[in-house]
Coordinates of C-alpha atoms in Angstrom, one line a residue:
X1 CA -151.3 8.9 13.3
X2 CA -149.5 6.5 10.7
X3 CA -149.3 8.2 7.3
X4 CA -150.8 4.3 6.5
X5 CA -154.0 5.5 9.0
X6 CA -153.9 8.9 7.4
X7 CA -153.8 7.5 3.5
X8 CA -156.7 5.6 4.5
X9 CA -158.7 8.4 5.3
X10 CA -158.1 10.1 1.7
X11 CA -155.8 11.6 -0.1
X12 CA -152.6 12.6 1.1
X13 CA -149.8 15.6 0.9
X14 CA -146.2 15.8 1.5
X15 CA -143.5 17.5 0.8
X16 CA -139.7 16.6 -0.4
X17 CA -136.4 18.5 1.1
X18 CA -132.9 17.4 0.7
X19 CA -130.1 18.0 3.3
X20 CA -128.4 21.2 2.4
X21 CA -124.7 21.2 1.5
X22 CA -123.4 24.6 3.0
X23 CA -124.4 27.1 5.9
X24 CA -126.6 29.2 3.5
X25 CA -128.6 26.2 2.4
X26 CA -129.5 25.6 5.6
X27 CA -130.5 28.8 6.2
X28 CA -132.9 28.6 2.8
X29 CA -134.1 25.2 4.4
X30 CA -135.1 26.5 7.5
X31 CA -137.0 29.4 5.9
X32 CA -138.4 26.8 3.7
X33 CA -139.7 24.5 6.4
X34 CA -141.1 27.8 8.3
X35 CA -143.4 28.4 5.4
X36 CA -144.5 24.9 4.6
X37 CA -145.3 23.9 8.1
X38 CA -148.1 26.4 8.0
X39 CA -149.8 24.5 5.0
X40 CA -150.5 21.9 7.3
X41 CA -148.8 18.8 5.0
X42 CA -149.2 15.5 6.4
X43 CA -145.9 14.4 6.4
X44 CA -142.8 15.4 4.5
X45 CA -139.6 13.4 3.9
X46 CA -135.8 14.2 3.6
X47 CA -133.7 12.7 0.6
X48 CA -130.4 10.5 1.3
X49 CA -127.1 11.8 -0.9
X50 CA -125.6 9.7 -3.5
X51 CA -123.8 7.7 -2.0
X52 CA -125.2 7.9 1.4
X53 CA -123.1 11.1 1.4
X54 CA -125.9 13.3 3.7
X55 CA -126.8 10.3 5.9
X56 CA -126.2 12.2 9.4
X57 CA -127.7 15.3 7.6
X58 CA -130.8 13.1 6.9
X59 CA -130.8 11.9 10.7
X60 CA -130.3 15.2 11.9
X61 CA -133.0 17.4 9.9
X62 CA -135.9 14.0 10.5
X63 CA -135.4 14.1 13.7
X64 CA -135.5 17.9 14.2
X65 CA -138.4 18.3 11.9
X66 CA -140.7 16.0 13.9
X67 CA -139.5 17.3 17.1
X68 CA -139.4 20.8 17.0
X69 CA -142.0 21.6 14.5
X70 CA -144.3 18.7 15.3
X71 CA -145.0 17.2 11.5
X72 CA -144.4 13.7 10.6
X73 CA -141.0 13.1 9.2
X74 CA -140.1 10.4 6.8
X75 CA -136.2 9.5 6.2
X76 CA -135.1 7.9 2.9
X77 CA -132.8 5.4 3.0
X78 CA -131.0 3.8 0.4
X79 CA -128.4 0.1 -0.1
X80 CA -125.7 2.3 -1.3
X81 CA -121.9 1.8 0.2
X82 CA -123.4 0.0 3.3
X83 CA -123.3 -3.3 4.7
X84 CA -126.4 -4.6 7.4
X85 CA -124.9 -3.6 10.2
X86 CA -124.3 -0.2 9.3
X87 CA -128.3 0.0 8.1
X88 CA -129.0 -1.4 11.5
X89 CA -127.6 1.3 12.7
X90 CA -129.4 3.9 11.2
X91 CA -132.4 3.1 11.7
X92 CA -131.7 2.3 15.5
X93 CA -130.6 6.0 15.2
X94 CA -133.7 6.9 13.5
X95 CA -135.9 5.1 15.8
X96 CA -134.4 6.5 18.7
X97 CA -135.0 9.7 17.0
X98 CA -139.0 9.2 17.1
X99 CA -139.1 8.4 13.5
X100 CA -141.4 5.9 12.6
X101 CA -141.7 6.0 8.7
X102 CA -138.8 4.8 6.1
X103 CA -138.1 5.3 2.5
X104 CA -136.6 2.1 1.5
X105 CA -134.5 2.6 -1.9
X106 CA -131.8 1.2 -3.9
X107 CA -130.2 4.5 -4.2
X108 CA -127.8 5.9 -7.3
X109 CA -123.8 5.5 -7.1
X110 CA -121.6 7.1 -5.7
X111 CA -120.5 10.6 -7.7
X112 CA -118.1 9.4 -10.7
X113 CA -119.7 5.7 -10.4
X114 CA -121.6 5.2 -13.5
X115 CA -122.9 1.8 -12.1
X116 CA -124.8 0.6 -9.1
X117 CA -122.2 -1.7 -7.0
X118 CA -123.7 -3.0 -3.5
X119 CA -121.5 -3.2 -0.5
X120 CA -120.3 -6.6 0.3
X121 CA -121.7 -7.4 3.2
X122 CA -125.3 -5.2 2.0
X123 CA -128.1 -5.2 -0.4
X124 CA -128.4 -5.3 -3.9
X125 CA -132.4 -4.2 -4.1
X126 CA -134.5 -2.6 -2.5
X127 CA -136.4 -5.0 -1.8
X128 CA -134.0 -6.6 0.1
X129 CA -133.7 -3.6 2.1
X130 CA -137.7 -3.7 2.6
X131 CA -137.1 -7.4 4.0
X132 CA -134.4 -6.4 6.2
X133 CA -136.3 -3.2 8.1
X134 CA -139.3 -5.1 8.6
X135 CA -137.6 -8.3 9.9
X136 CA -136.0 -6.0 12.5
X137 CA -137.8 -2.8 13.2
X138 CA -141.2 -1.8 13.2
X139 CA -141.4 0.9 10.7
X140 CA -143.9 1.8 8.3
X141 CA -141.9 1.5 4.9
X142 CA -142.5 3.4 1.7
X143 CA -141.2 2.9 -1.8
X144 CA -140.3 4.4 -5.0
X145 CA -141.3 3.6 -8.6
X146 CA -141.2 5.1 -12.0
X147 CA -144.9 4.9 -13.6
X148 CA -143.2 5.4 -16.8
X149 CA -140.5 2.8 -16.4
X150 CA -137.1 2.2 -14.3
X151 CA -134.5 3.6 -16.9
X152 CA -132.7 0.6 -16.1
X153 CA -135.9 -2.0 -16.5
X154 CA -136.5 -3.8 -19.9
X155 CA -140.0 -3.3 -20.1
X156 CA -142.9 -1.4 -18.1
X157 CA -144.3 -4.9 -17.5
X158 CA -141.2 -6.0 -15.4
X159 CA -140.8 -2.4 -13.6
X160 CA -144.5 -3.5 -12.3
X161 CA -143.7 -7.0 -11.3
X162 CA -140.5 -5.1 -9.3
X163 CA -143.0 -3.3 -7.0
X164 CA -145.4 -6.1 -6.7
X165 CA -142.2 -7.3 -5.2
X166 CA -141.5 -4.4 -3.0
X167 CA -144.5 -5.1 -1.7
X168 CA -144.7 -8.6 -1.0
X169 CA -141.6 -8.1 1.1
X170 CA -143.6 -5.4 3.1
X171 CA -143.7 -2.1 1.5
X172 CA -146.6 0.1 2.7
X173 CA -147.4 2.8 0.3
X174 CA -145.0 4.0 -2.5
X175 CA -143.9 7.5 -4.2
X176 CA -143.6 7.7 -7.6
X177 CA -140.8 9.3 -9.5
X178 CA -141.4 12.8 -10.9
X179 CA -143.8 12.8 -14.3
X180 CA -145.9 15.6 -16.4
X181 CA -148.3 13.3 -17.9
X182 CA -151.0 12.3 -15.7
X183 CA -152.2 9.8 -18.5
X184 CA -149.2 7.6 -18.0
X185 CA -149.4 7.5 -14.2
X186 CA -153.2 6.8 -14.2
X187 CA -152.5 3.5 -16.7
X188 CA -149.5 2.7 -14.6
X189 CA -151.7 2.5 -11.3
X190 CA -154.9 0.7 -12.8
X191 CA -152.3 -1.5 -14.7
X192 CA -150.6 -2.3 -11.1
X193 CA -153.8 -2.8 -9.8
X194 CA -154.7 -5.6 -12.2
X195 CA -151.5 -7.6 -10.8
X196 CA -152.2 -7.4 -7.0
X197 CA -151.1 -4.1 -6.4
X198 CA -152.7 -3.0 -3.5
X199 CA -150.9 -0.4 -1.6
X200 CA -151.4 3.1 -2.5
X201 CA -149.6 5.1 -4.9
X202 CA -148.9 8.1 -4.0
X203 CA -148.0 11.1 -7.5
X204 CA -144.4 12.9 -7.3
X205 CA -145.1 16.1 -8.9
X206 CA -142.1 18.9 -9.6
X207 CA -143.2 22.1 -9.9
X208 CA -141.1 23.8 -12.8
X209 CA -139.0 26.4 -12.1
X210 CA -137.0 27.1 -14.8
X211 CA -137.1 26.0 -18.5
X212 CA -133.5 24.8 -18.3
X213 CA -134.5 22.1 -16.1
X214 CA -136.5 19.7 -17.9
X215 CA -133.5 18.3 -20.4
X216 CA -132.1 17.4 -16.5
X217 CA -135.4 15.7 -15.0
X218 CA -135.4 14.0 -19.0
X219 CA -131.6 12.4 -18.4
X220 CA -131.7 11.9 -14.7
X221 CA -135.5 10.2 -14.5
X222 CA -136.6 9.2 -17.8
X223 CA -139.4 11.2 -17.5
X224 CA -141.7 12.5 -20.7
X225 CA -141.7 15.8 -21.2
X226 CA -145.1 16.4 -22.9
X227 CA -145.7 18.9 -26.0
X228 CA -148.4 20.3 -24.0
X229 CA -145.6 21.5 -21.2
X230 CA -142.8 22.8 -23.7
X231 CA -145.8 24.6 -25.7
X232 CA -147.2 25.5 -22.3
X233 CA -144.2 27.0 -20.8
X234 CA -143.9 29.1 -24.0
X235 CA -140.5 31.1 -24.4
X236 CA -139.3 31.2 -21.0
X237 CA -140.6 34.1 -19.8
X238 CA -142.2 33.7 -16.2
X239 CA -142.0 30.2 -15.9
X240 CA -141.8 30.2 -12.4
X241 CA -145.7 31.1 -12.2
X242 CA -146.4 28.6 -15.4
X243 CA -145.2 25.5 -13.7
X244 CA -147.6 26.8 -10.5
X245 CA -150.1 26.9 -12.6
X246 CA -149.2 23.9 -14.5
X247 CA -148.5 22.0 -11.6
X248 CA -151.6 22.8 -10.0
X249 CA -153.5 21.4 -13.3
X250 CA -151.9 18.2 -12.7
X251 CA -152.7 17.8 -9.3
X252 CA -155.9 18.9 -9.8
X253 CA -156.9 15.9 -12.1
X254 CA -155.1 14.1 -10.4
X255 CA -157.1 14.1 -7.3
X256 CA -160.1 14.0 -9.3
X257 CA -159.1 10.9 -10.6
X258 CA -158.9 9.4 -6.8
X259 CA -155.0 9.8 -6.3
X260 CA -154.3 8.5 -3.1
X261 CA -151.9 11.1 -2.2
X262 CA -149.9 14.1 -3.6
X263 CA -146.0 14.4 -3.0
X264 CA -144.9 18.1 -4.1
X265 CA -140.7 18.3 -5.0
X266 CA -139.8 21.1 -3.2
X267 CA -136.1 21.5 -4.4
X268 CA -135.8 23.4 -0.8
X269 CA -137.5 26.3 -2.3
X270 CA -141.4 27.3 -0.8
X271 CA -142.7 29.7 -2.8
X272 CA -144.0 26.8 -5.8
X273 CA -145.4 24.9 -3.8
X274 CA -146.7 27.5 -1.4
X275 CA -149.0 28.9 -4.4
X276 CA -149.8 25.4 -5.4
X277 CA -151.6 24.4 -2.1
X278 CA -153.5 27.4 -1.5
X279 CA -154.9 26.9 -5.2
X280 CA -156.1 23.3 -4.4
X281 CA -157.7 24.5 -1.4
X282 CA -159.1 27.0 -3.2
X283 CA -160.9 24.9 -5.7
X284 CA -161.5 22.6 -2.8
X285 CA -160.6 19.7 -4.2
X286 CA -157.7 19.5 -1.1
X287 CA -158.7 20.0 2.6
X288 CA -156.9 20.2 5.0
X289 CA -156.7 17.2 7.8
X290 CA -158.1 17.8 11.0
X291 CA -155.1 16.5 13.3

């Protein structure tokens, strides 16, 4: 089943992993994957380096992750350093590979690059890059967006417009960017919805691990940090469990509020988001899909 069938039939949950950098991160991956599968996700999805610099990681761990362990995998793939043919190629590989569902981004630069430069013979949006995988391929195609603003947009209002876009050129379903107030991704999707936004959004949510990383997800997303996290978080001291418990707030009202699908962070590490699905399926708010 499409994860397009399956977000029709309610909300959704996946999880995020990145390709790991070094034998031991693999390892960590691995374990990672072991413990996740059991939660029963409906589909999980494998970042793409800056730069394209993990692309045959990202091939690799997709294809292995729907093969061997039988969930749906989702590569991202991004504009960054190449040209059409060398996209074509990917996703031929990808295809080949099983995979049926595609990330479609812009992607950041390169390390060192402070701006985005496309290849010369490539794509400049990612909405070109939506245009270009559904002309040729038949994959279902997701999409990011930022429900509190593109650090790079001018206004909300034209973020928006960007994704109605996105999904004019055939964008399925889209993932947003991490966030800790649920208030501005509610506004953000019944705003959307007003301009003939259809397609479901679907909530990034980070579990926090550690206090030091919210000046990070501040400068690399944009994201708010409420006053009610900081204060919530308190001094430091067993954060680890706070942003579970956090977290699983969020998600919580989230689904309440008819979320059409949950996408945990998982930073390659299980035991967050481990904790944060068995609470949601505790307070029965998440169920788990009946293959």
């Amino acid at each position: 089943m499409s994860i397009a069938e399956k977000l029709k039939q309610g909300p959704t949950l996946s999880y995020e992993f990145f390709p790991p950098k070094n034998p031991a991160a693999w390892a960590t991956l691995y374990g990672t994957l072991a413990e996740t599968t059991k939660l029963g996700p409906d589909f999980v999805s494998v970042t793409y380096g800056a730069g394209g610099s993990t692309r045959s990681k990202t091939v690799d761990i997709v294809g292995r992750i729907q093969g061997e362990l039988g969930i749906e995998a989702m590569a991202h793939l991004t504009c960054v350093g190449h040209s059409r043919e060398e996209l074509r190629g990917i996703l031929q590989s990808l295809w080949n590979a099983g995979i049926r569902h595609v990330l479609a981004l812009r992607g950041d630069p390169p390390k060192g690059d402070t701006a985005f430069r496309p290849h010369p013979d490539g794509f400049e949006h990612a909405t070109e890059l939506i245009r270009f995988i559904k002309e040729n391929f038949s994959f279902t195609v997701g999409c990011a967006f930022y429900p509190e603003k593109h650090p790079e947009a001018k206004t909300l209002e034209a973020d928006m417009a960007f994704l109605k876009l996105k999904q004019d050129n055939g964008a399925d379903f889209a993932v947003s960017q991490l966030f800790f107030d649920n208030g501005n991704f509610l506004r953000f999707r019944d705003e959307a919805a007003k301009i003939g936004i259809t397609m479901p959004l679907l909530a990034g949510v980070m579990p926090v691990l550690e206090i030091t990383q919210l000046p990070r997800f501040r400068d690399l997303s944009g994201c708010v940090i409420p006053d009610a996290l900081v204060k919530f978080l308190g001094d430091g001291t067993d954060t680890q469990q706070k942003g579970v418990d956090y977290a699983t707030r969020q998600c919580r009202e989230l689904l309440d509020n008819g979320v059409s699908g949950l996408h945990l962070y998982c930073l390659n590490k299980h035991q967050s988001v481990v904790q944060i699905t068995a609470n949601l399926r505790d307070l029965g708010v998440l169920t788990r899909r009946v293959p």
